[in-house]
mmCIF file of C-alpha atoms and ligand atoms in Angstrom:
data_model
loop_
_atom_site.group_PDB
_atom_site.id
_atom_site.type_symbol
_atom_site.label_atom_id
_atom_site.label_comp_id
_atom_site.label_asym_id
_atom_site.label_seq_id
_atom_site.Cartn_x
_atom_site.Cartn_y
_atom_site.Cartn_z
ATOM 1 C CA MET B 1 102.885 94.007 141.238
ATOM 2 C CA ILE B 2 101.406 96.232 139.061
ATOM 3 C CA ASP B 3 98.736 94.241 137.401
ATOM 4 C CA LEU B 4 98.189 94.251 133.283
ATOM 5 C CA ARG B 5 97.305 91.159 132.265
ATOM 6 C CA SER B 6 93.594 91.988 131.814
ATOM 7 C CA ASP B 7 90.478 93.764 133.771
ATOM 8 C CA THR B 8 89.501 90.248 135.559
ATOM 9 C CA VAL B 9 91.962 90.691 138.392
ATOM 10 C CA THR B 10 90.671 93.223 140.572
ATOM 11 C CA ARG B 11 89.916 92.174 143.654
ATOM 12 C CA PRO B 12 86.750 93.309 145.306
ATOM 13 C CA SER B 13 86.910 96.552 147.384
ATOM 14 C CA ASN B 14 85.828 96.763 151.184
ATOM 15 C CA GLU B 15 82.582 98.304 150.597
ATOM 16 C CA MET B 16 81.876 95.300 147.363
ATOM 17 C CA TRP B 17 82.993 93.065 150.189
ATOM 18 C CA ASP B 18 80.028 94.940 152.970
ATOM 19 C CA VAL B 19 77.964 94.588 150.593
ATOM 20 C CA MET B 20 78.392 91.318 149.655
ATOM 21 C CA ARG B 21 77.670 89.834 153.587
ATOM 22 C CA SER B 22 75.570 91.872 153.998
ATOM 23 C CA ALA B 23 73.532 90.693 151.355
ATOM 24 C CA PRO B 24 70.123 88.533 151.421
ATOM 25 C CA LEU B 25 70.774 85.206 150.369
ATOM 26 C CA GLY B 26 68.606 82.072 149.351
ATOM 27 C CA ASP B 27 68.277 79.472 146.698
ATOM 28 C CA ASP B 28 68.373 80.855 143.300
ATOM 29 C CA VAL B 29 67.667 77.176 141.280
ATOM 30 C CA LEU B 30 64.895 77.326 143.582
ATOM 31 C CA GLY B 31 63.968 81.083 142.415
ATOM 32 C CA ASP B 32 64.078 82.312 146.254
ATOM 33 C CA ASP B 33 66.963 83.875 145.984
ATOM 34 C CA PRO B 34 66.761 87.777 146.632
ATOM 35 C CA SER B 35 70.456 89.015 145.652
ATOM 36 C CA VAL B 36 70.287 87.017 142.102
ATOM 37 C CA ARG B 37 66.466 88.693 141.179
ATOM 38 C CA ASP B 38 67.869 92.344 142.737
ATOM 39 C CA LEU B 39 70.445 91.941 139.895
ATOM 40 C CA GLU B 40 68.362 91.005 136.748
ATOM 41 C CA GLU B 41 65.585 93.326 137.940
ATOM 42 C CA PHE B 42 68.072 96.015 138.376
ATOM 43 C CA ALA B 43 70.333 95.061 134.857
ATOM 44 C CA ALA B 44 67.704 94.610 132.611
ATOM 45 C CA GLU B 45 65.867 97.923 132.869
ATOM 46 C CA LEU B 46 69.052 99.886 132.888
ATOM 47 C CA LEU B 47 70.041 97.975 129.771
ATOM 48 C CA GLY B 48 66.598 98.628 127.892
ATOM 49 C CA TYR B 49 65.450 95.100 128.333
ATOM 50 C CA GLU B 50 61.871 92.604 129.611
ATOM 51 C CA ALA B 51 64.454 90.286 131.661
ATOM 52 C CA ALA B 52 67.855 89.683 132.628
ATOM 53 C CA VAL B 53 69.986 86.106 134.029
ATOM 54 C CA PHE B 54 72.411 85.968 136.252
ATOM 55 C CA ALA B 55 75.294 83.371 135.004
ATOM 56 C CA SER B 56 78.818 82.321 135.886
ATOM 57 C CA SER B 57 81.047 83.553 132.988
ATOM 58 C CA GLY B 58 80.403 85.759 130.307
ATOM 59 C CA THR B 59 81.939 82.874 128.205
ATOM 60 C CA GLN B 60 78.391 81.381 129.736
ATOM 61 C CA THR B 61 75.817 84.187 128.692
ATOM 62 C CA ASN B 62 77.262 84.134 125.163
ATOM 63 C CA LEU B 63 76.844 80.321 125.005
ATOM 64 C CA LEU B 64 73.177 81.005 126.608
ATOM 65 C CA ALA B 65 72.458 84.174 123.831
ATOM 66 C CA LEU B 66 73.183 81.278 121.013
ATOM 67 C CA MET B 67 71.640 78.884 121.926
ATOM 68 C CA SER B 68 68.480 80.365 122.696
ATOM 69 C CA HIS B 69 68.570 82.523 119.851
ATOM 70 C CA CYS B 70 69.734 79.605 117.099
ATOM 71 C CA ASP B 71 68.538 76.102 117.048
ATOM 72 C CA ARG B 72 70.608 73.423 116.138
ATOM 73 C CA ALA B 73 71.297 73.724 112.823
ATOM 74 C CA ASP B 74 71.254 77.664 111.944
ATOM 75 C CA GLU B 75 74.227 79.366 111.786
ATOM 76 C CA TYR B 76 75.445 82.917 113.792
ATOM 77 C CA ILE B 77 77.667 85.466 111.511
ATOM 78 C CA VAL B 78 80.017 86.942 113.840
ATOM 79 C CA GLY B 79 83.294 88.404 113.826
ATOM 80 C CA GLN B 80 86.741 85.672 112.605
ATOM 81 C CA HIS B 81 88.022 87.272 115.839
ATOM 82 C CA ALA B 82 85.373 87.684 117.914
ATOM 83 C CA HIS B 83 85.846 86.359 121.294
ATOM 84 C CA THR B 84 82.236 84.337 120.760
ATOM 85 C CA TYR B 85 84.171 82.237 118.216
ATOM 86 C CA ARG B 86 87.668 82.399 118.718
ATOM 87 C CA TRP B 87 87.676 81.664 122.162
ATOM 88 C CA GLU B 88 85.061 80.777 123.327
ATOM 89 C CA GLY B 89 86.164 76.540 123.036
ATOM 90 C CA GLY B 90 83.612 76.406 119.921
ATOM 91 C CA GLY B 91 81.123 75.982 122.378
ATOM 92 C CA ALA B 92 78.237 76.757 120.499
ATOM 93 C CA ALA B 93 79.391 74.058 117.459
ATOM 94 C CA VAL B 94 80.234 71.861 120.584
ATOM 95 C CA PHE B 95 76.143 72.516 122.354
ATOM 96 C CA GLY B 96 74.231 73.982 120.684
ATOM 97 C CA SER B 97 74.996 72.156 117.221
ATOM 98 C CA ILE B 98 75.678 75.755 115.676
ATOM 99 C CA GLN B 99 77.511 76.586 113.080
ATOM 100 C CA PRO B 100 79.209 80.006 113.320
ATOM 101 C CA GLN B 101 79.970 81.729 109.839
ATOM 102 C CA PRO B 102 83.405 83.563 110.756
ATOM 103 C CA LEU B 103 83.517 86.965 108.432
ATOM 104 C CA VAL B 104 86.810 89.360 108.285
ATOM 105 C CA ASN B 105 87.007 91.616 112.082
ATOM 106 C CA ASN B 106 88.351 95.370 110.126
ATOM 107 C CA PRO B 107 90.857 96.879 112.515
ATOM 108 C CA ASP B 108 87.927 99.317 114.842
ATOM 109 C CA GLY B 109 86.012 95.980 115.150
ATOM 110 C CA THR B 110 83.332 96.227 112.573
ATOM 111 C CA ILE B 111 82.583 93.798 109.614
ATOM 112 C CA ASP B 112 81.749 95.364 106.769
ATOM 113 C CA LEU B 113 78.007 95.133 105.896
ATOM 114 C CA ASP B 114 78.444 94.300 102.457
ATOM 115 C CA LEU B 115 79.650 90.931 103.675
ATOM 116 C CA ILE B 116 77.161 90.054 106.253
ATOM 117 C CA GLU B 117 74.446 90.460 103.232
ATOM 118 C CA ALA B 118 76.258 88.205 100.985
ATOM 119 C CA ALA B 119 77.182 85.220 103.567
ATOM 120 C CA VAL B 120 73.413 85.379 104.465
ATOM 121 C CA LYS B 121 72.376 82.080 103.257
ATOM 122 C CA PRO B 122 69.097 82.035 101.097
ATOM 123 C CA ASN B 123 65.979 79.730 101.997
ATOM 124 C CA ASP B 124 67.049 76.150 100.339
ATOM 125 C CA PRO B 125 67.742 72.664 102.344
ATOM 126 C CA HIS B 126 71.587 72.873 100.905
ATOM 127 C CA TYR B 127 71.931 75.497 103.344
ATOM 128 C CA ALA B 128 72.394 76.275 107.251
ATOM 129 C CA VAL B 129 69.364 78.394 107.994
ATOM 130 C CA THR B 130 70.859 81.869 109.044
ATOM 131 C CA ARG B 131 69.222 83.455 112.216
ATOM 132 C CA LEU B 132 71.796 85.539 114.084
ATOM 133 C CA LEU B 133 74.899 87.938 113.953
ATOM 134 C CA ALA B 134 76.502 88.189 116.611
ATOM 135 C CA LEU B 135 78.545 91.852 117.098
ATOM 136 C CA GLU B 136 81.130 92.463 120.132
ATOM 137 C CA ASN B 137 81.073 96.399 121.831
ATOM 138 C CA THR B 138 84.208 97.255 122.368
ATOM 139 C CA TRP B 139 86.083 95.006 120.175
ATOM 140 C CA ASN B 140 89.646 94.627 122.156
ATOM 141 C CA GLY B 141 89.274 98.665 123.286
ATOM 142 C CA HIS B 142 87.482 99.609 120.229
ATOM 143 C CA VAL B 143 84.187 101.490 119.995
ATOM 144 C CA LEU B 144 82.077 100.307 117.676
ATOM 145 C CA PRO B 145 80.027 102.984 116.232
ATOM 146 C CA LEU B 146 76.696 103.806 117.157
ATOM 147 C CA SER B 147 75.770 104.799 113.451
ATOM 148 C CA TYR B 148 77.340 101.687 112.263
ATOM 149 C CA GLN B 149 75.183 99.244 114.980
ATOM 150 C CA ALA B 150 72.043 100.754 113.124
ATOM 151 C CA GLU B 151 72.822 99.971 109.673
ATOM 152 C CA ALA B 152 73.722 96.425 111.388
ATOM 153 C CA ARG B 153 70.055 96.305 112.756
ATOM 154 C CA ALA B 154 68.284 97.985 109.322
ATOM 155 C CA LEU B 155 70.181 94.550 107.777
ATOM 156 C CA VAL B 156 69.407 91.988 110.487
ATOM 157 C CA ASP B 157 65.778 93.692 110.220
ATOM 158 C CA ARG B 158 65.852 93.020 106.074
ATOM 159 C CA HIS B 159 66.374 89.019 106.817
ATOM 160 C CA GLY B 160 64.535 88.294 109.862
ATOM 161 C CA LEU B 161 67.110 87.546 111.654
ATOM 162 C CA SER B 162 68.161 88.245 115.557
ATOM 163 C CA MET B 163 71.886 90.425 116.872
ATOM 164 C CA HIS B 164 73.507 89.743 119.767
ATOM 165 C CA LEU B 165 75.419 92.008 121.618
ATOM 166 C CA ASP B 166 78.267 90.578 122.886
ATOM 167 C CA GLY B 167 79.305 93.786 125.881
ATOM 168 C CA ALA B 168 81.849 92.310 128.131
ATOM 169 C CA ARG B 169 83.150 95.252 128.132
ATOM 170 C CA MET B 170 80.030 97.608 126.535
ATOM 171 C CA PHE B 171 80.497 99.704 129.452
ATOM 172 C CA ASN B 172 84.112 101.451 128.869
ATOM 173 C CA ALA B 173 81.861 101.626 125.486
ATOM 174 C CA VAL B 174 79.348 103.512 127.682
ATOM 175 C CA ALA B 175 81.862 106.230 129.290
ATOM 176 C CA ALA B 176 83.831 106.475 126.027
ATOM 177 C CA LEU B 177 81.155 108.206 124.693
ATOM 178 C CA GLY B 178 79.156 109.389 126.819
ATOM 179 C CA GLY B 179 75.171 108.566 127.080
ATOM 180 C CA GLN B 180 73.368 105.976 128.705
ATOM 181 C CA PRO B 181 73.449 102.505 128.320
ATOM 182 C CA THR B 182 70.453 101.892 126.424
ATOM 183 C CA ASP B 183 72.482 104.563 123.575
ATOM 184 C CA ILE B 184 74.150 100.969 122.663
ATOM 185 C CA THR B 185 71.847 98.836 123.752
ATOM 186 C CA ALA B 186 68.778 99.495 121.036
ATOM 187 C CA PRO B 187 69.337 97.488 118.506
ATOM 188 C CA TYR B 188 69.961 94.361 119.401
ATOM 189 C CA ASP B 189 67.710 91.465 120.839
ATOM 190 C CA SER B 190 69.526 90.409 123.597
ATOM 191 C CA VAL B 191 73.421 91.771 125.113
ATOM 192 C CA SER B 192 76.102 90.003 127.884
ATOM 193 C CA VAL B 193 77.826 91.751 129.722
ATOM 194 C CA CYS B 194 80.367 91.008 131.868
ATOM 195 C CA LEU B 195 80.625 92.265 135.679
ATOM 196 C CA SER B 196 83.479 90.391 136.390
ATOM 197 C CA LYS B 197 86.323 93.040 133.920
ATOM 198 C CA GLY B 198 85.635 96.413 134.699
ATOM 199 C CA LEU B 199 82.754 96.764 136.580
ATOM 200 C CA GLY B 200 84.838 94.647 139.720
ATOM 201 C CA ALA B 201 83.392 92.044 140.550
ATOM 202 C CA PRO B 202 85.313 88.713 141.091
ATOM 203 C CA VAL B 203 82.984 86.303 139.770
ATOM 204 C CA GLY B 204 79.814 86.714 136.961
ATOM 205 C CA SER B 205 77.909 88.058 133.855
ATOM 206 C CA ILE B 206 74.513 89.275 132.860
ATOM 207 C CA LEU B 207 72.485 88.033 130.165
ATOM 208 C CA ALA B 208 69.477 90.639 129.294
ATOM 209 C CA GLY B 209 66.418 89.731 126.569
ATOM 210 C CA SER B 210 63.065 89.426 126.062
ATOM 211 C CA ARG B 211 61.089 87.429 128.720
ATOM 212 C CA GLU B 212 60.574 84.499 126.168
ATOM 213 C CA LEU B 213 64.397 83.837 125.496
ATOM 214 C CA ILE B 214 65.983 84.668 128.462
ATOM 215 C CA GLY B 215 63.412 81.807 129.844
ATOM 216 C CA LYS B 216 64.962 79.976 127.036
ATOM 217 C CA ALA B 217 68.284 80.812 128.402
ATOM 218 C CA ARG B 218 67.520 79.697 131.484
ATOM 219 C CA ARG B 219 66.564 76.454 131.180
ATOM 220 C CA HIS B 220 70.443 76.474 128.938
ATOM 221 C CA ARG B 221 71.735 77.257 132.014
ATOM 222 C CA LYS B 222 70.323 74.303 134.007
ATOM 223 C CA ARG B 223 71.350 72.161 131.391
ATOM 224 C CA LEU B 224 75.738 73.455 131.180
ATOM 225 C CA GLY B 225 75.081 72.793 134.492
ATOM 226 C CA GLY B 226 75.249 76.336 135.425
ATOM 227 C CA GLY B 227 72.509 76.973 138.271
ATOM 228 C CA MET B 228 74.294 77.935 141.828
ATOM 229 C CA ARG B 229 72.652 78.462 144.732
ATOM 230 C CA GLN B 230 73.046 80.797 147.196
ATOM 231 C CA ALA B 231 74.372 83.479 144.315
ATOM 232 C CA GLY B 232 73.524 86.289 146.067
ATOM 233 C CA MET B 233 77.087 86.825 147.519
ATOM 234 C CA LEU B 234 78.110 87.268 143.793
ATOM 235 C CA ALA B 235 75.394 89.422 142.459
ATOM 236 C CA ALA B 236 75.532 91.712 144.890
ATOM 237 C CA ALA B 237 79.458 92.486 143.523
ATOM 238 C CA GLY B 238 77.741 92.637 140.446
ATOM 239 C CA ARG B 239 74.769 95.159 141.607
ATOM 240 C CA TYR B 240 77.257 96.922 143.038
ATOM 241 C CA GLY B 241 79.558 96.793 140.353
ATOM 242 C CA LEU B 242 77.244 98.649 137.903
ATOM 243 C CA GLU B 243 76.551 101.213 140.589
ATOM 244 C CA HIS B 244 79.204 102.205 141.613
ATOM 245 C CA ASN B 245 82.731 101.240 139.635
ATOM 246 C CA ALA B 246 81.097 101.539 136.045
ATOM 247 C CA PRO B 247 80.651 105.662 136.193
ATOM 248 C CA HIS B 248 84.295 105.978 137.038
ATOM 249 C CA MET B 249 85.794 103.920 134.195
ATOM 250 C CA THR B 250 86.073 106.758 132.562
ATOM 251 C CA ILE B 251 89.342 107.173 134.805
ATOM 252 C CA ASP B 252 90.421 103.526 133.620
ATOM 253 C CA HIS B 253 90.019 105.462 130.287
ATOM 254 C CA ASP B 254 92.251 107.901 131.848
ATOM 255 C CA ASN B 255 94.787 106.255 132.652
ATOM 256 C CA ALA B 256 95.000 103.947 129.442
ATOM 257 C CA ALA B 257 95.756 106.971 127.505
ATOM 258 C CA ARG B 258 98.444 108.167 130.175
ATOM 259 C CA LEU B 259 100.253 105.214 129.610
ATOM 260 C CA ALA B 260 99.995 104.972 125.973
ATOM 261 C CA GLN B 261 100.924 108.101 125.970
ATOM 262 C CA GLY B 262 104.006 107.821 127.968
ATOM 263 C CA LEU B 263 105.130 104.592 126.098
ATOM 264 C CA ALA B 264 104.765 106.557 123.053
ATOM 265 C CA GLY B 265 108.035 108.700 124.092
ATOM 266 C CA LEU B 266 110.518 104.564 123.931
ATOM 267 C CA GLU B 267 112.077 103.611 121.449
ATOM 268 C CA SER B 268 111.614 100.036 121.904
ATOM 269 C CA ILE B 269 108.472 99.972 121.872
ATOM 270 C CA THR B 270 105.524 101.446 119.302
ATOM 271 C CA VAL B 271 101.870 101.305 121.098
ATOM 272 C CA ASP B 272 98.211 101.535 119.251
ATOM 273 C CA SER B 273 95.871 104.413 120.155
ATOM 274 C CA THR B 274 93.942 103.495 122.405
ATOM 275 C CA GLU B 275 89.774 104.491 122.941
ATOM 276 C CA THR B 276 89.374 102.769 126.295
ATOM 277 C CA ASN B 277 91.276 100.639 128.802
ATOM 278 C CA MET B 278 93.362 98.570 126.882
ATOM 279 C CA VAL B 279 96.494 98.951 125.232
ATOM 280 C CA PHE B 280 97.836 97.107 122.410
ATOM 281 C CA ALA B 281 102.151 97.557 121.049
ATOM 282 C CA SER B 282 104.746 95.737 120.146
ATOM 283 C CA VAL B 283 108.384 95.816 121.054
ATOM 284 C CA THR B 284 110.637 96.781 118.001
ATOM 285 C CA VAL B 285 113.083 94.015 118.506
ATOM 286 C CA GLY B 286 112.541 90.130 120.111
ATOM 287 C CA SER B 287 109.825 88.574 121.136
ATOM 288 C CA ALA B 288 106.915 90.295 123.506
ATOM 289 C CA ALA B 289 108.484 87.356 125.974
ATOM 290 C CA ASP B 290 111.548 88.959 127.343
ATOM 291 C CA LEU B 291 109.802 92.620 127.948
ATOM 292 C CA VAL B 292 106.608 90.385 129.496
ATOM 293 C CA GLY B 293 110.142 88.801 132.276
ATOM 294 C CA TYR B 294 112.052 91.728 132.589
ATOM 295 C CA ALA B 295 108.754 93.797 133.398
ATOM 296 C CA GLU B 296 107.394 90.508 136.422
ATOM 297 C CA ALA B 297 111.490 91.079 137.678
ATOM 298 C CA ASN B 298 110.633 94.530 138.367
ATOM 299 C CA GLY B 299 106.651 94.497 139.740
ATOM 300 C CA VAL B 300 104.695 94.645 135.957
ATOM 301 C CA ALA B 301 102.759 91.855 134.612
ATOM 302 C CA LEU B 302 101.579 91.580 131.633
ATOM 303 C CA LEU B 303 100.087 89.284 128.656
ATOM 304 C CA GLY B 304 102.646 88.880 125.695
ATOM 305 C CA GLY B 305 104.077 85.889 124.406
ATOM 306 C CA GLU B 306 106.999 84.535 121.119
ATOM 307 C CA ALA B 307 105.199 87.520 118.680
ATOM 308 C CA PRO B 308 106.176 90.399 119.345
ATOM 309 C CA GLY B 309 102.493 92.243 120.640
ATOM 310 C CA PHE B 310 101.528 92.467 123.636
ATOM 311 C CA ARG B 311 98.310 94.264 125.557
ATOM 312 C CA MET B 312 97.992 95.796 128.355
ATOM 313 C CA VAL B 313 94.777 96.631 130.647
ATOM 314 C CA THR B 314 93.751 99.657 132.592
ATOM 315 C CA HIS B 315 91.235 98.979 136.135
ATOM 316 C CA LEU B 316 89.966 99.701 139.548
ATOM 317 C CA ASP B 317 93.331 98.667 141.267
ATOM 318 C CA VAL B 318 95.410 100.568 139.421
ATOM 319 C CA ASN B 319 96.059 103.924 139.168
ATOM 320 C CA ALA B 320 98.638 107.110 138.286
ATOM 321 C CA ALA B 321 100.969 106.526 139.544
ATOM 322 C CA ASP B 322 101.137 103.150 138.881
ATOM 323 C CA VAL B 323 101.034 103.831 135.828
ATOM 324 C CA ASP B 324 103.706 106.061 135.900
ATOM 325 C CA ARG B 325 105.939 103.201 137.641
ATOM 326 C CA VAL B 326 105.586 101.447 134.972
ATOM 327 C CA ILE B 327 106.523 103.850 131.913
ATOM 328 C CA GLU B 328 109.155 103.824 134.466
ATOM 329 C CA VAL B 329 110.265 100.091 134.068
ATOM 330 C CA PHE B 330 109.202 99.672 130.721
ATOM 331 C CA SER B 331 112.215 102.974 130.316
ATOM 332 C CA GLN B 332 114.470 101.437 132.147
ATOM 333 C CA TRP B 333 114.791 98.278 129.747
ATOM 334 C CA ILE B 334 116.776 96.897 127.088
ATOM 335 C CA PRO B 335 115.951 94.392 125.305
ATOM 336 C CA ALA B 336 118.158 91.001 124.391
ATOM 337 C CA SER B 337 120.031 90.940 121.583
ATOM 338 C CA ASP B 338 120.841 95.090 122.790
ATOM 339 C CA ARG B 339 122.331 93.614 126.305
ATOM 340 C CA PRO B 340 126.671 92.902 125.903
ATOM 341 C CA HIS B 341 127.228 89.560 126.247
ATOM 342 C CA SER B 342 128.388 88.587 129.140
ATOM 343 C CA ILE B 343 131.679 86.172 129.862
ATOM 344 C CA ASN B 344 129.255 83.326 129.923
ATOM 345 C CA ASP B 345 127.244 83.784 127.030
HETATM 346 C C1 LIG N 401 86.309 88.296 128.942
HETATM 347 C C2 LIG N 401 85.528 88.281 127.788
HETATM 348 C C3 LIG N 401 84.265 87.380 127.607
HETATM 349 C C4 LIG N 401 84.002 86.618 128.883
HETATM 350 O O1 LIG N 401 84.486 85.664 129.061
HETATM 351 P P1 LIG N 401 84.866 85.033 130.683
HETATM 352 O O2 LIG N 401 86.007 85.323 131.227
HETATM 353 O O3 LIG N 401 83.836 84.041 129.935
HETATM 354 O O4 LIG N 401 83.782 85.503 131.599
HETATM 355 C C5 LIG N 401 83.203 87.748 126.519
HETATM 356 N N1 LIG N 401 83.974 88.708 124.926
HETATM 357 C C6 LIG N 401 84.288 89.329 125.713
HETATM 358 C C7 LIG N 401 84.976 90.258 124.657
HETATM 359 C C8 LIG N 401 85.630 89.191 126.559
HETATM 360 O O5 LIG N 401 86.807 90.457 126.708
#
């Protein structure tokens, strides 16, 4: 199966398994797992912060960040189509009593700065206290412009807010821009990074920030049941991914571009332009579910439903030959409405 559903589907490489197998372990809840400490120190330095904490998922590191920045009845400003607002079960509201103030995302993932400015609440007992702006980079595969991030920082500084980055796929942005991780993280007070997506680790995310913020996050992690014991085997995989797989993400981007280009010639499919490792496309007739079923029967896994839109994500376990095979499979697809009716219809 060529699995394009997500970059979360990668299996550890042999080298990663070796590192996991030989990782020195301890009890991280007691604070003495050397491999977890090593990952946290390495990631903090790489991302340009004082401290970092390892957690089970990006949903959890985002939640830890929101709960550490905001108190009960505080508010965070967030994109209407941001992962923290839309795809995390409303955790910030449920567990943190934090009110979201969602605003519309532009097609490139930015939120208009004047909308953000207008959404910051005055100091008046009628309102929740606006505390935080949360941005996402990459957002649906788009890289946020560095100039936009800098302008957003200037805005939050004017209002005394903090700024969090959901950087689940920020290393894709690093690869696309060709700079350092700190080019992207510099304006933010905290960043959450998934180790289990393009970086290829099986499980885990990192939250980085000031020592004080990460201290609060550790308390929330414990409270939420996120303390893990011999987690060093997972942390070691994460460190391996940061060191060895991050530099190769441009290959995933090349494969995504190759896929988009190959599909662009087909009549039955329209493809959006791609900047990183995600390709968004639509079928021109019927629903994506029809194509998804056909693709699965031909060894290609996709995510798509009753709407025409579907997505494909490249990653470490997909190479250029796989991409060519996918293009070949798609080129032979006949949409249901074009198929000749059989005598059983
Ligand atoms: C995947 C993802 C997360 C976190 O997902 P988990 O599955 O909980 O690790 C957060 N934000 C974005 C933008 C993501 O793509």
